[in-house]
């Protein structure tokens, strides 16, 4: 019997912040623990604003005690050849790097992703994908011209619970959707944060919309846009929006954002909300009300582990109340490796985008953020991105 070696993808990590740390740690977790043997991840290079910063990042990972999940990769020598580079461009130019993971602030995503694509690298970029649609359109055009893979890192789409929930929708047991609401709110104690913090600095895309907005949005896309009855997959109509500003200490970013969408083919509206000054709903962070039963996804919506089916009064007796736990086991890490596995398989198979996370759907969500931002009165209202620069 012929044993096929796993496809190896070599990552260049851009930025050394928390999300980049979490992502890199997950690349080093034993893939067999999640049943993966067809792809393999290697951290080829880490880029920061100085060699010293990149070196500290790598050294800290190497120093993981054996109780840390990513110590498996360290013990396997997966960081032995990792280069510490003092600029992002050096990572883009490294011939040993296949793909760039971008974990910089959202207002830097476009220029960083553009530089990577122009250097001939595939790109996985953290959410929100870009500051505005014009930036995203330029990236998509470059990726297609150069036949390079490009994807927004919406990790929630690749979690086992997301597939399980969509299986319930495909079964038809809930009936047609009627209305939906999704909320991602966390009290980030922004009063105590420095003005340079990403939540408070408009130049970094401050406020809750761009940082938190992808999470209620991903559920609108998975539950409604991809709903089996939504056969035409026409983008929903943007109805209206509202933003409450955070203006303390001279700031002027959004503390809270709400927007209403009309999925016309389904006859269903969705209200989405973010808030960086108040905790979210512990039960029912996402609620989809249907003909026969409600689908309830509990907090946290970015990484939920429980959803419930609650029959409506007078609904068909075949619909039973049930609670479903689909957690990511602790031994698997943060859960960011699922999207990394998808990227590796797409590149292995010669694809330039993921069917699970298509660029067209990223563009729909990005357009919502543009509409909310431009309808508001924060300092981000009239900010321009870097498309064309």
Coordinates of C-alpha atoms in Angstrom, one line a residue:
X1 CA 0.0 0.0 0.0
X2 CA 1.3 3.4 -1.0
X3 CA 1.5 5.9 1.9
X4 CA 1.1 9.5 0.7
X5 CA 3.2 12.1 2.5
X6 CA 1.2 15.0 3.9
X7 CA 1.2 18.2 1.9
X8 CA 3.5 20.7 3.7
X9 CA 2.7 24.4 3.7
X10 CA 5.2 26.9 4.9
X11 CA 3.9 29.9 6.8
X12 CA 5.2 33.4 7.1
X13 CA 3.7 35.1 10.2
X14 CA 3.2 38.9 10.0
X15 CA 2.9 40.7 13.3
X16 CA 3.7 39.3 16.8
X17 CA 0.5 40.3 18.6
X18 CA -2.0 38.1 20.5
X19 CA -3.9 36.7 17.5
X20 CA -0.7 35.9 15.6
X21 CA 0.5 34.2 18.8
X22 CA -2.6 32.1 19.1
X23 CA -2.6 31.2 15.4
X24 CA 1.1 30.1 15.4
X25 CA 0.6 28.1 18.6
X26 CA -2.2 26.2 16.8
X27 CA 0.0 25.4 13.9
X28 CA 2.3 23.6 16.3
X29 CA -0.4 21.4 17.8
X30 CA -0.2 17.7 16.9
X31 CA -2.5 17.4 13.9
X32 CA -3.4 13.8 14.6
X33 CA -5.3 15.0 17.6
X34 CA -7.9 16.5 15.2
X35 CA -7.7 13.6 12.8
X36 CA -5.5 15.4 10.2
X37 CA -2.8 13.5 8.3
X38 CA -3.1 14.9 4.8
X39 CA -1.6 18.3 5.4
X40 CA 1.3 19.6 7.5
X41 CA 2.1 23.2 8.7
X42 CA 5.6 24.7 9.1
X43 CA 6.4 28.1 10.4
X44 CA 9.1 29.3 8.1
X45 CA 9.5 32.9 9.1
X46 CA 8.2 35.5 11.5
X47 CA 8.3 39.2 10.6
X48 CA 8.1 42.1 13.0
X49 CA 9.3 45.7 13.1
X50 CA 12.6 44.5 14.4
X51 CA 14.6 41.3 14.5
X52 CA 14.6 41.5 18.3
X53 CA 10.8 41.5 18.4
X54 CA 10.6 38.5 16.0
X55 CA 13.2 36.7 17.9
X56 CA 11.4 37.2 21.2
X57 CA 8.2 35.8 19.6
X58 CA 10.0 32.6 18.5
X59 CA 11.9 32.2 21.7
X60 CA 8.8 32.4 23.8
X61 CA 7.2 29.7 21.7
X62 CA 10.2 27.5 22.0
X63 CA 10.2 27.9 25.7
X64 CA 6.8 26.3 26.1
X65 CA 6.6 23.8 28.9
X66 CA 5.6 20.3 27.9
X67 CA 2.1 20.9 29.3
X68 CA 1.4 23.5 26.6
X69 CA -0.3 22.0 23.6
X70 CA 2.1 23.6 21.0
X71 CA 5.1 22.1 22.7
X72 CA 4.5 19.1 20.5
X73 CA 5.6 21.2 17.5
X74 CA 8.6 22.5 19.4
X75 CA 9.7 19.0 20.3
X76 CA 9.3 18.0 16.6
X77 CA 11.7 20.7 15.6
X78 CA 9.1 22.8 13.8
X79 CA 10.7 26.0 15.0
X80 CA 14.3 25.0 14.5
X81 CA 14.6 26.6 11.1
X82 CA 12.2 29.5 11.7
X83 CA 13.7 32.8 10.6
X84 CA 13.3 36.0 12.7
X85 CA 13.1 38.9 10.2
X86 CA 13.1 42.6 11.0
X87 CA 10.6 43.7 8.3
X88 CA 7.4 42.3 6.7
X89 CA 8.9 42.7 3.2
X90 CA 11.7 40.3 4.1
X91 CA 9.0 37.7 4.9
X92 CA 7.3 38.4 1.6
X93 CA 10.5 38.0 -0.3
X94 CA 11.6 34.7 1.5
X95 CA 11.6 31.9 -1.0
X96 CA 11.0 29.4 1.8
X97 CA 7.6 30.9 2.5
X98 CA 4.4 29.8 0.7
X99 CA 1.7 31.8 2.4
X100 CA 1.5 34.9 4.6
X101 CA -0.7 35.1 7.7
X102 CA -1.6 38.7 8.4
X103 CA -2.4 39.6 12.0
X104 CA -1.8 43.4 11.8
X105 CA -4.5 46.0 12.7
X106 CA -7.3 46.2 10.2
X107 CA -6.2 49.5 8.7
X108 CA -2.9 47.8 7.7
X109 CA -4.5 44.7 6.2
X110 CA -4.8 46.1 2.7
X111 CA -1.2 47.3 2.3
X112 CA 0.2 44.2 4.0
X113 CA -1.8 41.8 1.9
X114 CA -1.2 43.7 -1.3
X115 CA 2.6 43.6 -0.7
X116 CA 2.4 39.9 0.0
X117 CA 0.4 39.2 -3.2
X118 CA 2.6 41.3 -5.3
X119 CA 5.6 39.3 -4.0
X120 CA 3.8 36.2 -5.2
X121 CA 2.6 34.8 -1.9
X122 CA -0.7 33.3 -1.0
X123 CA -2.5 35.2 1.8
X124 CA -4.7 34.4 4.8
X125 CA -5.8 37.7 6.4
X126 CA -7.4 38.3 9.7
X127 CA -10.9 39.8 9.9
X128 CA -12.2 42.3 9.2
X129 CA -10.6 41.6 5.8
X130 CA -10.0 45.3 4.9
X131 CA -11.1 48.7 6.0
X132 CA -13.4 49.1 3.0
X133 CA -14.7 47.3 -0.1
X134 CA -12.5 49.3 -2.4
X135 CA -9.4 47.8 -0.7
X136 CA -10.9 44.3 -0.8
X137 CA -11.7 44.6 -4.5
X138 CA -8.1 45.5 -5.3
X139 CA -6.8 42.5 -3.4
X140 CA -9.2 40.2 -5.1
X141 CA -8.2 41.5 -8.5
X142 CA -4.5 41.0 -7.8
X143 CA -5.0 37.5 -6.4
X144 CA -6.9 36.5 -9.5
X145 CA -4.4 38.1 -11.8
X146 CA -1.5 36.3 -10.2
X147 CA -3.5 33.0 -9.5
X148 CA -2.8 33.2 -5.8
X149 CA -4.9 32.0 -2.9
X150 CA -6.6 34.7 -0.8
X151 CA -9.0 34.2 2.2
X152 CA -10.3 36.1 5.2
X153 CA -9.6 34.3 8.4
X154 CA -13.1 33.8 9.8
X155 CA -12.2 30.8 12.0
X156 CA -15.8 30.3 13.2
X157 CA -16.8 29.0 9.8
X158 CA -14.5 26.0 10.2
X159 CA -15.5 24.9 13.7
X160 CA -17.3 21.6 14.0
X161 CA -20.3 23.2 15.6
X162 CA -20.8 25.4 12.5
X163 CA -21.2 22.3 10.3
X164 CA -23.4 20.7 12.8
X165 CA -25.8 23.7 12.9
X166 CA -25.9 23.8 9.1
X167 CA -26.8 20.1 9.0
X168 CA -29.9 20.9 11.2
X169 CA -30.9 23.6 8.7
X170 CA -30.4 21.2 5.8
X171 CA -32.6 18.7 7.4
X172 CA -35.6 21.1 7.1
X173 CA -36.9 20.2 10.6
X174 CA -37.0 23.8 11.7
X175 CA -39.0 25.0 8.7
X176 CA -38.5 28.3 6.9
X177 CA -36.7 31.1 8.8
X178 CA -38.7 34.1 9.9
X179 CA -36.3 36.4 11.7
X180 CA -32.8 36.4 13.2
X181 CA -30.7 38.4 15.7
X182 CA -27.0 38.0 16.4
X183 CA -25.0 39.9 19.0
X184 CA -21.3 40.0 19.8
X185 CA -20.7 42.2 22.8
X186 CA -17.9 42.3 25.4
X187 CA -17.3 44.9 28.1
X188 CA -13.7 45.6 27.2
X189 CA -13.3 48.2 30.0
X190 CA -12.3 50.7 27.4
X191 CA -12.2 53.5 30.0
X192 CA -9.1 51.9 31.3
X193 CA -7.3 51.4 28.0
X194 CA -4.7 53.7 26.6
X195 CA -5.8 55.9 23.7
X196 CA -3.4 54.0 21.5
X197 CA -5.4 50.8 22.0
X198 CA -6.9 49.4 18.8
X199 CA -10.4 49.9 20.2
X200 CA -9.9 53.6 20.8
X201 CA -7.7 54.7 17.9
X202 CA -9.6 55.6 14.8
X203 CA -6.4 55.3 12.7
X204 CA -6.4 51.6 13.7
X205 CA -10.0 51.1 12.7
X206 CA -11.1 51.7 16.3
X207 CA -14.5 51.0 17.8
X208 CA -16.4 47.7 17.9
X209 CA -17.7 47.5 14.3
X210 CA -14.7 46.3 12.4
X211 CA -13.2 44.4 15.3
X212 CA -16.3 42.6 16.5
X213 CA -18.7 42.9 13.5
X214 CA -17.4 39.8 11.7
X215 CA -18.9 37.5 14.4
X216 CA -22.6 38.4 14.2
X217 CA -22.1 38.6 10.4
X218 CA -20.7 35.1 10.0
X219 CA -23.9 33.7 11.5
X220 CA -26.1 35.8 9.2
X221 CA -24.1 34.3 6.3
X222 CA -24.1 30.7 7.5
X223 CA -27.7 30.6 8.8
X224 CA -29.5 32.8 6.1
X225 CA -27.3 33.5 3.1
X226 CA -26.3 29.9 2.9
X227 CA -29.8 28.6 4.0
X228 CA -31.0 25.8 1.7
X229 CA -34.1 27.8 0.9
X230 CA -32.0 30.8 -0.2
X231 CA -31.3 29.4 -3.6
X232 CA -30.4 32.6 -5.5
X233 CA -27.9 33.7 -2.8
X234 CA -28.6 37.3 -3.6
X235 CA -27.0 39.7 -1.0
X236 CA -29.5 40.9 1.5
X237 CA -30.8 44.4 1.3
X238 CA -29.2 46.8 3.8
X239 CA -32.2 48.4 5.6
X240 CA -30.7 50.8 8.2
X241 CA -28.1 51.1 11.0
X242 CA -27.4 53.0 14.2
X243 CA -24.1 53.7 16.1
X244 CA -23.7 55.0 19.6
X245 CA -20.4 56.8 19.8
X246 CA -17.7 56.5 22.5
X247 CA -16.4 60.0 22.9
X248 CA -14.5 60.0 26.2
X249 CA -11.0 61.4 26.4
X250 CA -11.4 63.0 22.9
X251 CA -12.1 59.7 21.1
X252 CA -14.9 59.4 18.5
X253 CA -15.4 55.8 17.6
X254 CA -18.4 53.5 17.8
X255 CA -19.2 51.9 21.2
X256 CA -22.2 50.1 19.8
X257 CA -23.4 49.4 16.3
X258 CA -26.6 47.8 15.1
X259 CA -27.7 47.1 11.5
X260 CA -30.8 45.5 9.9
X261 CA -30.7 43.3 6.9
X262 CA -33.5 42.0 4.7
X263 CA -33.0 38.5 3.2
X264 CA -35.8 39.1 0.7
X265 CA -35.9 35.6 -0.9
X266 CA -36.4 34.1 2.6
X267 CA -38.8 36.8 3.8
X268 CA -36.5 37.1 6.8
X269 CA -34.8 40.0 8.6
X270 CA -31.6 39.9 10.6
X271 CA -30.6 42.4 13.2
X272 CA -26.9 42.3 14.0
X273 CA -25.2 44.1 16.9
X274 CA -21.8 44.8 18.4
X275 CA -20.9 46.5 21.7
X276 CA -17.5 47.0 23.3
X277 CA -18.9 48.5 26.5
X278 CA -21.5 45.9 27.6
X279 CA -21.4 42.1 28.0
X280 CA -23.3 40.0 25.5
X281 CA -26.2 37.7 26.0
X282 CA -25.1 34.5 27.8
X283 CA -27.9 32.5 26.3
X284 CA -29.2 33.2 22.9
X285 CA -26.3 35.3 21.5
X286 CA -27.6 34.1 18.1
X287 CA -31.3 33.4 17.6
X288 CA -32.9 32.1 14.5
X289 CA -36.7 31.9 14.7
X290 CA -38.3 29.5 12.2
X291 CA -41.7 28.1 11.4
X292 CA -41.4 25.1 13.6
X293 CA -38.7 25.9 16.1
X294 CA -36.1 28.3 17.3
X295 CA -32.4 27.7 16.8
X296 CA -30.4 29.2 19.7
X297 CA -26.6 29.5 19.8
X298 CA -25.2 30.4 23.2
X299 CA -22.3 32.7 24.0
X300 CA -19.6 33.1 22.8
X301 CA -20.6 33.5 19.1
X302 CA -17.1 33.5 17.8
X303 CA -16.4 30.1 19.4
X304 CA -19.7 28.6 20.7
X305 CA -19.9 25.1 22.0
X306 CA -23.6 24.8 22.5
X307 CA -26.8 25.2 20.5
X308 CA -30.3 24.4 21.3
X309 CA -33.5 23.6 19.4
X310 CA -36.7 25.0 21.1
X311 CA -40.0 23.9 19.4
X312 CA -42.7 26.6 18.9
X313 CA -46.0 26.2 20.6
X314 CA -48.3 24.1 18.4
X315 CA -45.4 23.0 16.2
X316 CA -45.2 19.5 14.7
X317 CA -44.7 16.9 17.4
X318 CA -41.8 15.5 15.5
X319 CA -39.7 18.6 16.5
X320 CA -38.1 17.8 19.8
X321 CA -36.4 20.1 22.2
X322 CA -32.8 19.3 22.3
X323 CA -29.4 20.7 23.4
X324 CA -26.3 20.0 21.4
X325 CA -22.8 20.3 22.8
X326 CA -20.1 20.5 20.1
X327 CA -17.1 21.9 21.9
X328 CA -13.5 22.2 20.6
X329 CA -11.7 19.8 23.0
X330 CA -9.1 21.5 25.2
X331 CA -6.4 19.4 23.8
X332 CA -6.9 20.9 20.3
X333 CA -5.9 24.4 21.3
X334 CA -7.7 27.6 20.3
X335 CA -9.4 26.2 17.1
X336 CA -7.5 28.3 14.6
X337 CA -5.9 25.3 12.9
X338 CA -9.2 24.3 11.3
X339 CA -9.0 27.3 8.9
X340 CA -5.2 26.7 8.4
X341 CA -6.0 23.1 7.3
X342 CA -8.5 24.5 4.8
X343 CA -6.0 26.9 3.4
X344 CA -3.4 24.1 3.0
X345 CA -5.9 21.8 1.2
X346 CA -7.0 24.6 -1.1
X347 CA -3.4 25.4 -2.1
X348 CA -2.6 21.8 -2.5
X349 CA -5.5 21.4 -4.9
X350 CA -4.7 24.5 -6.9
X351 CA -7.6 26.6 -5.7
X352 CA -7.3 30.4 -5.3
X353 CA -10.3 30.7 -2.9
X354 CA -12.1 28.5 -0.4
X355 CA -15.6 27.2 -1.2
X356 CA -16.3 27.4 2.6
X357 CA -15.1 31.0 2.9
X358 CA -15.5 32.5 -0.6
X359 CA -14.3 35.9 -1.5
X360 CA -17.8 36.9 -2.7
X361 CA -19.2 36.4 0.8
X362 CA -16.3 38.4 2.4
X363 CA -17.3 41.2 0.1
X364 CA -20.9 41.1 1.1
X365 CA -20.0 41.4 4.8
X366 CA -17.4 44.1 4.0
X367 CA -20.1 46.1 2.3
X368 CA -22.3 46.0 5.4
X369 CA -19.4 47.6 7.4
X370 CA -19.0 50.3 4.8
X371 CA -22.7 51.1 5.0
X372 CA -22.8 51.2 8.9
X373 CA -19.7 53.3 9.1
X374 CA -20.8 55.8 6.4
X375 CA -24.2 56.1 8.0
X376 CA -22.7 56.9 11.4
X377 CA -21.0 60.0 12.7
X378 CA -17.7 58.6 14.1
X379 CA -14.3 59.6 13.0
X380 CA -14.3 56.6 10.7
X381 CA -17.2 57.8 8.7
X382 CA -15.2 59.6 6.0
X383 CA -11.9 57.8 6.4
X384 CA -10.5 56.5 3.1
X385 CA -8.7 53.2 2.7
X386 CA -5.4 52.7 0.8
X387 CA -6.8 51.2 -2.4
X388 CA -4.8 52.4 -5.4
X389 CA -1.9 53.6 -3.3

